[in-house]
């Protein structure tokens, strides 16, 4: 019954189910599109020179299926930045602390170049990302952390639907004033950068100010009953991130997958140690070390990643079982083993059905 449940936003986008999936993996995004959801591919970790080729590949693999692209656009980053220059200017006490951790945990240097070892978030980087995304055939463009009026205008002029992740009523009002068309109410429970209000409390407040703009619910959602519940609360769909890391298509490093399976909601926490801005991650010894009494306060964005980006790259490259961590939401409770995106959709849709049946029995 709910397998046929579609909201006006589903019809507008041409998708079968009100399930939106954020992922950094092209394979996951393609599988979400095939399962009838709306995939949103994150580009915030891609090397800028590789983005045009990546987007060409995405376009070819998606065919006619609709999809979105997500960019993280914080303000207050340098106009242009050299990694070497910023590294040389890092506070010596922070450099010494990280050096101490590197020795204590015997962190091997990363070998492969990656976003985290070669890039700094800067206006010049964002401009290159924006140009590539605008030139793509993505149906939607989502932005997180920051808002850019000119991007919203240019995206709309190209017929792309604009989404913004918001964590407060203030953010929502700002996004609406800039012309954003879809608000993603992302609560404190979410994996990644997040504000202080939980999804269940945030969603009704965003729905109340959104007017005719559709709202999606994000943060802590990993079951079909939750998807249906947020639609009952006024959302036109749910936006999930953490869950897809359990999908085979994500190629999650084995030690990270084990950590995600073994961890519960209480094993995630909000820390500035990852990026410099509050970000919910799953705990590891690396994250815990930043909570020790002698640890300095993390630097801001982008400097914290200038300081620690090579460690993040290394622990992923070497799949370090003790240190590996990732952004992850309280929704981690639903990760019980490796699966596939198609199986995840089957489960979510089946749970939506069961929840609908329960409501009908109560109503009767
Ligand atoms: C590993 C990971 C990376 C993320 N990176 C981004 C990002 O680059 N841009 C963004 O808008 N959201 C990002 N998010 C947040 C998701 O868009 C989404 O709001 C969140 O995952 C929803 O909560 P959940 O993780 O409990 O499902 C990320 C989430 C995860 C788990």
Short mmCIF file of C-alpha atoms and ligand atoms in Angstrom, two decimals:
data_model
loop_
_atom_site.label_atom_id
_atom_site.label_comp_id
_atom_site.label_asym_id
_atom_site.label_seq_id
_atom_site.Cartn_x
_atom_site.Cartn_y
_atom_site.Cartn_z
CA UNK A 1 0.00 0.00 0.00
CA UNK A 2 2.61 2.60 1.05
CA UNK A 3 4.82 1.18 -1.71
CA UNK A 4 2.72 3.46 -3.89
CA UNK A 5 2.97 6.38 -1.46
CA UNK A 6 4.24 9.40 -3.32
CA UNK A 7 4.31 13.04 -2.33
CA UNK A 8 3.99 16.03 -4.68
CA UNK A 9 7.79 16.42 -4.57
CA UNK A 10 8.17 12.81 -5.81
CA UNK A 11 5.97 13.65 -8.77
CA UNK A 12 7.85 16.86 -9.43
CA UNK A 13 11.15 14.97 -9.51
CA UNK A 14 9.79 11.86 -11.23
CA UNK A 15 10.78 9.39 -8.49
CA UNK A 16 8.80 6.41 -7.19
CA UNK A 17 9.48 6.68 -3.45
CA UNK A 18 9.84 9.59 -0.98
CA UNK A 19 13.35 8.47 -0.04
CA UNK A 20 16.28 10.78 -0.67
CA UNK A 21 19.79 9.40 -0.27
CA UNK A 22 22.90 11.45 0.32
CA UNK A 23 26.15 9.69 -0.54
CA UNK A 24 29.71 10.42 -1.62
CA UNK A 25 29.67 7.21 -3.69
CA UNK A 26 28.64 7.16 -7.34
CA UNK A 27 27.78 3.44 -7.10
CA UNK A 28 25.42 4.13 -4.17
CA UNK A 29 23.84 7.07 -5.99
CA UNK A 30 23.18 4.97 -9.09
CA UNK A 31 21.67 2.16 -6.97
CA UNK A 32 19.40 4.62 -5.12
CA UNK A 33 18.16 5.98 -8.44
CA UNK A 34 17.53 2.44 -9.71
CA UNK A 35 15.59 1.63 -6.53
CA UNK A 36 13.26 4.57 -7.19
CA UNK A 37 14.66 7.10 -4.71
CA UNK A 38 16.37 10.43 -5.33
CA UNK A 39 20.14 10.20 -4.95
CA UNK A 40 22.17 13.24 -4.02
CA UNK A 41 25.86 12.83 -4.73
CA UNK A 42 28.21 14.76 -2.44
CA UNK A 43 31.16 16.43 -4.16
CA UNK A 44 32.76 18.01 -1.09
CA UNK A 45 35.54 15.41 -0.99
CA UNK A 46 36.41 15.25 -4.68
CA UNK A 47 39.61 16.52 -6.22
CA UNK A 48 38.58 19.55 -8.33
CA UNK A 49 40.39 18.45 -11.48
CA UNK A 50 38.58 15.10 -11.36
CA UNK A 51 35.05 16.53 -10.99
CA UNK A 52 34.25 17.11 -14.71
CA UNK A 53 35.19 13.52 -15.59
CA UNK A 54 33.30 12.19 -12.56
CA UNK A 55 30.17 14.12 -13.50
CA UNK A 56 30.40 12.91 -17.11
CA UNK A 57 30.50 9.35 -15.76
CA UNK A 58 27.54 10.03 -13.46
CA UNK A 59 25.52 11.48 -16.33
CA UNK A 60 26.23 8.45 -18.48
CA UNK A 61 25.36 5.95 -15.73
CA UNK A 62 22.22 7.76 -14.59
CA UNK A 63 20.75 7.93 -18.07
CA UNK A 64 17.26 9.40 -17.70
CA UNK A 65 17.09 8.85 -13.93
CA UNK A 66 16.84 12.06 -11.89
CA UNK A 67 19.57 12.86 -9.35
CA UNK A 68 21.04 15.73 -7.39
CA UNK A 69 24.48 17.02 -6.49
CA UNK A 70 25.48 18.41 -3.09
CA UNK A 71 28.12 21.01 -2.33
CA UNK A 72 29.35 22.13 1.06
CA UNK A 73 29.90 25.88 0.87
CA UNK A 74 30.93 27.36 4.23
CA UNK A 75 31.56 31.08 4.32
CA UNK A 76 34.66 32.53 6.00
CA UNK A 77 37.12 30.42 4.05
CA UNK A 78 40.13 32.03 2.35
CA UNK A 79 39.72 33.40 -1.17
CA UNK A 80 42.56 31.31 -2.41
CA UNK A 81 44.78 29.12 -0.29
CA UNK A 82 47.97 27.16 -0.55
CA UNK A 83 48.09 24.08 1.63
CA UNK A 84 51.82 24.53 2.18
CA UNK A 85 51.37 28.15 3.26
CA UNK A 86 48.59 27.31 5.72
CA UNK A 87 50.50 24.31 7.09
CA UNK A 88 53.51 26.51 7.80
CA UNK A 89 51.30 28.96 9.75
CA UNK A 90 49.54 26.38 11.96
CA UNK A 91 49.83 27.01 15.74
CA UNK A 92 52.92 25.10 16.97
CA UNK A 93 51.07 23.62 20.00
CA UNK A 94 48.47 22.05 17.70
CA UNK A 95 51.15 20.71 15.37
CA UNK A 96 53.01 19.20 18.36
CA UNK A 97 49.80 17.61 19.71
CA UNK A 98 49.01 15.96 16.38
CA UNK A 99 52.63 14.85 15.98
CA UNK A 100 52.38 13.25 19.43
CA UNK A 101 49.21 11.41 18.39
CA UNK A 102 50.82 10.29 15.15
CA UNK A 103 53.66 8.71 17.16
CA UNK A 104 51.41 7.30 19.89
CA UNK A 105 49.13 5.61 17.35
CA UNK A 106 51.89 4.94 14.78
CA UNK A 107 49.94 6.58 11.99
CA UNK A 108 51.48 5.60 8.66
CA UNK A 109 51.73 8.45 6.14
CA UNK A 110 49.09 8.36 3.38
CA UNK A 111 50.41 7.31 0.01
CA UNK A 112 47.60 8.16 -2.40
CA UNK A 113 46.83 11.81 -3.08
CA UNK A 114 43.31 12.68 -1.96
CA UNK A 115 41.16 15.71 -1.25
CA UNK A 116 42.26 15.64 2.38
CA UNK A 117 46.00 15.66 1.58
CA UNK A 118 46.01 18.12 -1.30
CA UNK A 119 43.12 20.59 -0.99
CA UNK A 120 41.98 23.44 1.21
CA UNK A 121 38.39 24.64 1.22
CA UNK A 122 38.58 28.08 -0.40
CA UNK A 123 36.41 30.35 -2.53
CA UNK A 124 38.45 29.44 -5.61
CA UNK A 125 37.78 25.73 -4.99
CA UNK A 126 34.06 26.35 -4.49
CA UNK A 127 33.83 28.38 -7.70
CA UNK A 128 35.37 25.50 -9.68
CA UNK A 129 32.91 23.04 -8.07
CA UNK A 130 29.93 25.32 -8.76
CA UNK A 131 30.80 25.74 -12.45
CA UNK A 132 31.08 21.97 -12.93
CA UNK A 133 27.80 21.26 -11.16
CA UNK A 134 25.89 23.94 -13.06
CA UNK A 135 27.15 22.48 -16.33
CA UNK A 136 25.95 18.97 -15.38
CA UNK A 137 22.49 17.54 -16.06
CA UNK A 138 21.76 17.10 -12.32
CA UNK A 139 18.07 17.74 -11.64
CA UNK A 140 18.77 19.20 -8.21
CA UNK A 141 21.50 21.11 -6.42
CA UNK A 142 21.79 20.93 -2.64
CA UNK A 143 24.00 23.08 -0.47
CA UNK A 144 25.02 22.58 3.12
CA UNK A 145 26.57 24.82 5.79
CA UNK A 146 26.58 27.93 3.62
CA UNK A 147 24.22 29.54 1.12
CA UNK A 148 25.11 31.40 -2.07
CA UNK A 149 22.42 33.61 -3.60
CA UNK A 150 24.16 33.65 -6.99
CA UNK A 151 24.36 29.84 -7.11
CA UNK A 152 20.66 29.52 -6.32
CA UNK A 153 19.78 32.00 -9.04
CA UNK A 154 22.01 30.35 -11.63
CA UNK A 155 20.81 26.84 -10.73
CA UNK A 156 17.17 27.87 -11.04
CA UNK A 157 17.86 29.60 -14.37
CA UNK A 158 19.09 26.20 -15.63
CA UNK A 159 15.92 24.48 -14.42
CA UNK A 160 17.56 22.79 -11.45
CA UNK A 161 15.63 22.38 -8.22
CA UNK A 162 17.50 23.94 -5.29
CA UNK A 163 17.74 22.26 -1.89
CA UNK A 164 19.29 23.60 1.28
CA UNK A 165 20.13 21.71 4.46
CA UNK A 166 18.95 23.75 7.42
CA UNK A 167 19.35 23.17 11.14
CA UNK A 168 17.29 26.02 12.56
CA UNK A 169 14.35 28.28 11.77
CA UNK A 170 16.83 31.13 11.23
CA UNK A 171 18.65 29.11 8.54
CA UNK A 172 15.34 28.16 6.96
CA UNK A 173 14.18 31.77 6.74
CA UNK A 174 17.48 32.80 5.19
CA UNK A 175 17.30 30.01 2.61
CA UNK A 176 13.71 30.87 1.69
CA UNK A 177 14.60 34.55 1.35
CA UNK A 178 17.34 33.57 -1.13
CA UNK A 179 14.82 31.60 -3.18
CA UNK A 180 15.71 28.03 -2.15
CA UNK A 181 12.89 25.71 -3.23
CA UNK A 182 13.26 22.66 -0.97
CA UNK A 183 14.31 22.74 2.69
CA UNK A 184 16.02 19.74 4.24
CA UNK A 185 15.36 19.97 7.99
CA UNK A 186 18.48 18.27 9.28
CA UNK A 187 18.44 17.59 12.99
CA UNK A 188 21.11 17.08 15.61
CA UNK A 189 20.80 13.30 15.20
CA UNK A 190 22.31 13.46 11.70
CA UNK A 191 25.70 12.26 10.56
CA UNK A 192 27.89 15.12 9.37
CA UNK A 193 27.73 18.82 10.18
CA UNK A 194 24.75 19.56 12.34
CA UNK A 195 23.09 22.09 14.61
CA UNK A 196 21.84 21.63 18.18
CA UNK A 197 18.14 20.73 17.61
CA UNK A 198 16.92 17.14 17.18
CA UNK A 199 15.04 16.10 14.04
CA UNK A 200 11.75 15.46 15.82
CA UNK A 201 11.70 18.99 17.27
CA UNK A 202 13.20 20.72 14.24
CA UNK A 203 10.90 19.33 11.54
CA UNK A 204 7.59 20.86 12.72
CA UNK A 205 9.27 24.24 13.14
CA UNK A 206 10.65 24.15 9.60
CA UNK A 207 7.33 22.93 8.16
CA UNK A 208 5.65 25.85 9.94
CA UNK A 209 7.83 28.48 8.24
CA UNK A 210 8.25 26.76 4.86
CA UNK A 211 4.93 27.91 3.39
CA UNK A 212 4.53 26.16 0.02
CA UNK A 213 8.15 25.02 -0.10
CA UNK A 214 8.45 21.25 0.36
CA UNK A 215 10.40 20.08 3.42
CA UNK A 216 12.41 16.89 3.78
CA UNK A 217 13.38 15.37 7.12
CA UNK A 218 16.99 14.35 7.80
CA UNK A 219 18.90 13.04 10.77
CA UNK A 220 18.60 9.77 12.64
CA UNK A 221 16.22 8.25 10.07
CA UNK A 222 16.89 4.65 9.04
CA UNK A 223 13.55 2.79 9.21
CA UNK A 224 10.42 2.91 7.10
CA UNK A 225 8.27 3.75 10.12
CA UNK A 226 10.43 6.85 10.63
CA UNK A 227 10.02 7.80 6.95
CA UNK A 228 6.24 7.48 7.26
CA UNK A 229 6.29 9.31 10.60
CA UNK A 230 8.10 12.32 9.16
CA UNK A 231 5.64 12.44 6.24
CA UNK A 232 2.81 12.41 8.81
CA UNK A 233 4.56 15.40 10.38
CA UNK A 234 4.48 17.39 7.14
CA UNK A 235 7.65 16.31 5.35
CA UNK A 236 7.48 15.29 1.69
CA UNK A 237 10.16 12.67 2.15
CA UNK A 238 13.11 11.60 4.25
CA UNK A 239 16.78 12.27 3.48
CA UNK A 240 19.12 9.53 4.71
CA UNK A 241 22.92 9.44 4.80
CA UNK A 242 24.48 7.05 7.30
CA UNK A 243 22.48 3.98 6.28
CA UNK A 244 24.04 3.72 2.81
CA UNK A 245 27.50 3.20 4.31
CA UNK A 246 26.35 -0.37 5.05
CA UNK A 247 25.62 -0.98 1.38
CA UNK A 248 28.06 -3.06 -0.65
CA UNK A 249 27.94 -0.33 -3.30
CA UNK A 250 29.65 2.06 -0.87
CA UNK A 251 32.85 -0.04 -0.77
CA UNK A 252 33.24 0.89 2.90
CA UNK A 253 36.69 -0.11 4.22
CA UNK A 254 36.26 -3.38 6.22
CA UNK A 255 37.40 -1.98 9.58
CA UNK A 256 35.07 1.00 9.23
CA UNK A 257 32.19 -1.29 8.32
CA UNK A 258 32.89 -3.37 11.43
CA UNK A 259 32.90 -0.22 13.56
CA UNK A 260 29.58 0.93 12.07
CA UNK A 261 28.04 -2.50 12.73
CA UNK A 262 29.37 -2.66 16.30
CA UNK A 263 28.38 0.92 17.21
CA UNK A 264 25.06 2.18 18.53
CA UNK A 265 23.55 5.65 18.58
CA UNK A 266 25.40 6.45 21.82
CA UNK A 267 28.74 5.76 20.08
CA UNK A 268 28.30 8.81 17.87
CA UNK A 269 29.15 12.27 19.09
CA UNK A 270 29.42 15.83 17.87
CA UNK A 271 32.99 17.05 17.62
CA UNK A 272 34.91 19.86 15.95
CA UNK A 273 37.97 17.58 15.69
CA UNK A 274 37.04 16.37 12.19
CA UNK A 275 36.56 19.58 10.22
CA UNK A 276 36.63 22.48 12.65
CA UNK A 277 32.81 22.76 12.64
CA UNK A 278 30.45 20.66 14.79
CA UNK A 279 30.10 17.34 13.01
CA UNK A 280 28.52 14.09 14.23
CA UNK A 281 30.89 11.15 13.79
CA UNK A 282 31.25 7.64 15.11
CA UNK A 283 33.84 7.49 17.90
CA UNK A 284 37.29 5.96 17.52
CA UNK A 285 40.54 6.33 19.48
CA UNK A 286 41.46 9.25 17.22
CA UNK A 287 38.25 11.14 18.03
CA UNK A 288 38.51 10.24 21.74
CA UNK A 289 42.06 11.63 21.87
CA UNK A 290 40.67 15.08 21.05
CA UNK A 291 38.47 14.84 24.13
CA UNK A 292 41.40 14.18 26.52
CA UNK A 293 42.29 16.85 29.08
CA UNK A 294 45.58 17.84 27.40
CA UNK A 295 44.03 18.13 23.92
CA UNK A 296 43.83 21.65 22.50
CA UNK A 297 40.56 23.05 21.19
CA UNK A 298 40.28 22.07 17.53
CA UNK A 299 41.05 24.85 15.04
CA UNK A 300 38.30 26.28 12.83
CA UNK A 301 37.35 25.29 9.28
CA UNK A 302 39.40 24.91 7.07
CA UNK A 303 42.49 24.87 9.36
CA UNK A 304 41.52 21.78 11.38
CA UNK A 305 41.58 19.75 8.17
CA UNK A 306 44.87 21.34 7.14
CA UNK A 307 46.18 20.04 10.50
CA UNK A 308 44.63 16.57 10.44
CA UNK A 309 43.58 15.84 6.84
CA UNK A 310 46.54 13.56 6.16
CA UNK A 311 45.68 11.50 9.27
CA UNK A 312 42.05 11.11 8.10
CA UNK A 313 43.34 10.10 4.65
CA UNK A 314 45.84 7.66 6.17
CA UNK A 315 43.44 5.89 8.52
CA UNK A 316 41.03 5.35 5.63
CA UNK A 317 43.72 4.33 3.15
CA UNK A 318 45.22 1.83 5.61
CA UNK A 319 41.80 0.93 7.10
CA UNK A 320 43.26 1.44 10.60
CA UNK A 321 40.91 -0.54 12.90
CA UNK A 322 41.73 1.46 16.02
CA UNK A 323 41.49 4.97 14.58
CA UNK A 324 39.10 4.77 11.64
CA UNK A 325 35.97 6.88 11.95
CA UNK A 326 33.49 8.61 9.65
CA UNK A 327 30.66 11.06 9.84
CA UNK A 328 27.72 9.00 11.14
CA UNK A 329 24.32 9.76 12.61
CA UNK A 330 22.35 8.28 15.49
CA UNK A 331 20.71 6.29 12.68
CA UNK A 332 23.76 4.02 12.97
CA UNK A 333 21.57 1.75 15.12
CA UNK A 334 20.09 0.33 11.91
CA UNK A 335 23.44 -0.87 10.53
CA UNK A 336 23.58 -4.54 11.43
CA UNK A 337 25.64 -5.99 8.60
CA UNK A 338 26.62 -5.46 5.00
CA UNK A 339 23.70 -5.30 2.61
CA UNK A 340 22.80 -3.67 -0.71
CA UNK A 341 20.89 -0.52 -1.59
CA UNK A 342 18.12 -2.64 -3.18
CA UNK A 343 17.74 -4.65 0.05
CA UNK A 344 17.69 -1.44 2.07
CA UNK A 345 14.89 -0.07 -0.10
CA UNK A 346 12.94 -3.33 0.25
CA UNK A 347 13.25 -3.13 4.01
CA UNK A 348 12.34 0.57 4.22
CA UNK A 349 9.29 0.13 1.97
CA UNK A 350 8.19 -2.99 3.87
CA UNK A 351 8.49 -1.11 7.18
CA UNK A 352 6.50 1.80 5.77
CA UNK A 353 3.79 -0.69 4.87
CA UNK A 354 3.81 -2.29 8.32
CA UNK A 355 3.60 1.12 10.00
CA UNK A 356 0.72 2.11 7.75
CA UNK A 357 -1.08 -1.13 8.64
CA UNK A 358 -0.59 -0.40 12.36
CA UNK A 359 -2.09 3.06 11.97
CA UNK A 360 -5.09 1.66 10.13
CA UNK A 361 -5.70 -0.93 12.87
CA UNK A 362 -5.55 1.80 15.51
CA UNK A 363 -7.87 4.02 13.47
CA UNK A 364 -10.34 1.15 13.17
C1 LIG B 1 29.66 10.10 5.76
C2 LIG B 1 28.76 11.30 5.64
C3 LIG B 1 29.19 12.40 4.92
C4 LIG B 1 28.35 13.50 4.77
N1 LIG B 1 28.77 14.55 4.02
C5 LIG B 1 27.89 15.53 3.70
C6 LIG B 1 28.23 16.55 2.74
O1 LIG B 1 29.33 16.57 2.20
N2 LIG B 1 27.28 17.48 2.44
C7 LIG B 1 26.03 17.44 3.02
O2 LIG B 1 25.19 18.26 2.68
N3 LIG B 1 25.70 16.52 3.93
C8 LIG B 1 26.59 15.56 4.27
N4 LIG B 1 26.23 14.59 5.17
C9 LIG B 1 24.90 14.68 5.84
C10 LIG B 1 23.77 14.06 5.01
O3 LIG B 1 23.46 14.90 3.92
C11 LIG B 1 22.50 13.86 5.83
O4 LIG B 1 21.96 15.09 6.21
C12 LIG B 1 22.66 13.01 7.06
O5 LIG B 1 23.44 11.89 6.77
C13 LIG B 1 21.28 12.58 7.60
O6 LIG B 1 21.37 11.95 8.83
P1 LIG B 1 21.70 10.38 8.98
O7 LIG B 1 23.16 10.29 8.76
O8 LIG B 1 21.31 10.06 10.38
O9 LIG B 1 20.91 9.65 7.94
C14 LIG B 1 27.06 13.50 5.38
C15 LIG B 1 26.65 12.39 6.13
C16 LIG B 1 27.47 11.30 6.26
C17 LIG B 1 27.00 10.13 7.09
#
